[in-house]
Structure formats: C-alpha cells, structure tokens
C-alpha cells in the first residue's frame, strides 16, 4: 500500500475539544511519526504539529475529523515522498 508523508498543523482554540482530538490521534497512532505541541498561554490556544506517514485517504480522513471539532482548525502539507 502506498503511503504519503505529511504534516498536519492544528490550532485548538476550544479547550473542551482537546480530549476528543487526542482520542482521534490515538485511533491513527499506527501512522504517527511524531507530535509536537505548544501551549500558547498568552493567547489561550494550543498549536500542534503531527508528522504522519499514512495512506492518502487516512490522512484526509483524520484531518477532516480534526477540523470538525469545535474550535479546532487543521491544515495538511504533503511531502512529495511516498513509499510502497
């Protein structure tokens, strides 16, 4: 199965959505390469980057589910590198 390497950038403005977002990431944990989270207390938000190596559909689905959470936005940047 071909996979793609990508980074999902996430901004959380609603603290109540953190647990639901973490549950989603746990569901896709087999694909996660690494995660970096930065609590930006001065603005009351959390900034998270997820490095992922997964099938295109899995990346799109995860990003879409994250973006549907209240007060959460996400964007994906794809690498040109894939693997079989």
Short mmCIF file of C-alpha atoms in Angstrom, two decimals:
data_model
loop_
_atom_site.label_atom_id
_atom_site.label_comp_id
_atom_site.label_asym_id
_atom_site.label_seq_id
_atom_site.Cartn_x
_atom_site.Cartn_y
_atom_site.Cartn_z
CA UNK A 1 0.00 0.00 0.00
CA UNK A 2 1.36 3.40 -0.94
CA UNK A 3 1.66 5.95 1.82
CA UNK A 4 2.46 9.65 1.93
CA UNK A 5 4.43 11.68 4.41
CA UNK A 6 2.64 14.78 5.65
CA UNK A 7 2.40 17.27 8.48
CA UNK A 8 -0.97 18.11 9.98
CA UNK A 9 -0.97 21.55 11.60
CA UNK A 10 -3.62 22.02 14.25
CA UNK A 11 -4.78 25.07 16.21
CA UNK A 12 -7.06 24.45 19.18
CA UNK A 13 -9.00 27.45 20.44
CA UNK A 14 -11.57 25.45 22.45
CA UNK A 15 -10.03 23.63 25.45
CA UNK A 16 -13.01 21.27 25.68
CA UNK A 17 -12.03 19.76 22.30
CA UNK A 18 -8.55 18.62 23.41
CA UNK A 19 -9.69 15.23 24.69
CA UNK A 20 -11.66 14.42 21.51
CA UNK A 21 -8.68 15.43 19.38
CA UNK A 22 -6.33 13.23 21.42
CA UNK A 23 -8.73 10.30 21.00
CA UNK A 24 -8.66 10.77 17.22
CA UNK A 25 -4.87 10.85 17.22
CA UNK A 26 -4.83 7.66 19.26
CA UNK A 27 -7.06 5.96 16.65
CA UNK A 28 -4.48 6.81 13.97
CA UNK A 29 -1.40 6.25 16.15
CA UNK A 30 -0.03 3.48 13.89
CA UNK A 31 0.67 6.17 11.27
CA UNK A 32 2.02 8.94 13.54
CA UNK A 33 5.77 9.55 13.22
CA UNK A 34 5.88 12.27 15.87
CA UNK A 35 3.98 15.05 17.54
CA UNK A 36 4.89 18.49 18.86
CA UNK A 37 2.51 20.52 20.98
CA UNK A 38 2.95 24.08 22.11
CA UNK A 39 0.55 25.63 24.62
CA UNK A 40 0.44 29.35 23.82
CA UNK A 41 -0.94 30.58 27.13
CA UNK A 42 -0.77 34.27 26.23
CA UNK A 43 -3.42 33.69 23.56
CA UNK A 44 -5.19 30.75 25.24
CA UNK A 45 -4.60 28.36 22.33
CA UNK A 46 -2.67 25.17 21.63
CA UNK A 47 -0.58 24.68 18.50
CA UNK A 48 0.11 21.09 17.45
CA UNK A 49 2.06 19.57 14.56
CA UNK A 50 1.65 15.90 13.68
CA UNK A 51 4.14 14.19 11.36
CA UNK A 52 2.39 11.25 9.69
CA UNK A 53 3.17 8.51 7.16
CA UNK A 54 -0.14 7.03 6.02
CA UNK A 55 -2.32 6.28 3.02
CA UNK A 56 -3.73 9.44 1.42
CA UNK A 57 -7.28 8.54 2.49
CA UNK A 58 -6.27 8.09 6.14
CA UNK A 59 -4.54 11.49 6.22
CA UNK A 60 -7.52 13.24 4.64
CA UNK A 61 -9.98 11.49 6.94
CA UNK A 62 -8.03 12.31 10.09
CA UNK A 63 -7.56 15.95 9.11
CA UNK A 64 -11.25 16.26 8.28
CA UNK A 65 -12.34 14.74 11.59
CA UNK A 66 -9.98 17.04 13.50
CA UNK A 67 -11.28 20.08 11.61
CA UNK A 68 -14.89 19.23 12.53
CA UNK A 69 -14.16 19.51 16.25
CA UNK A 70 -15.49 22.68 17.87
CA UNK A 71 -12.86 25.43 17.99
CA UNK A 72 -10.25 23.36 16.12
CA UNK A 73 -8.74 24.02 12.69
CA UNK A 74 -6.32 21.87 10.72
CA UNK A 75 -4.34 22.00 7.50
CA UNK A 76 -2.18 19.38 5.81
CA UNK A 77 1.12 19.86 3.99
CA UNK A 78 2.20 16.84 1.92
CA UNK A 79 5.70 15.73 1.05
CA UNK A 80 6.43 14.54 -2.45
CA UNK A 81 7.90 11.40 -0.88
CA UNK A 82 5.79 8.25 -0.85
CA UNK A 83 6.58 4.63 -0.21
CA UNK A 84 5.07 1.28 -1.09
#
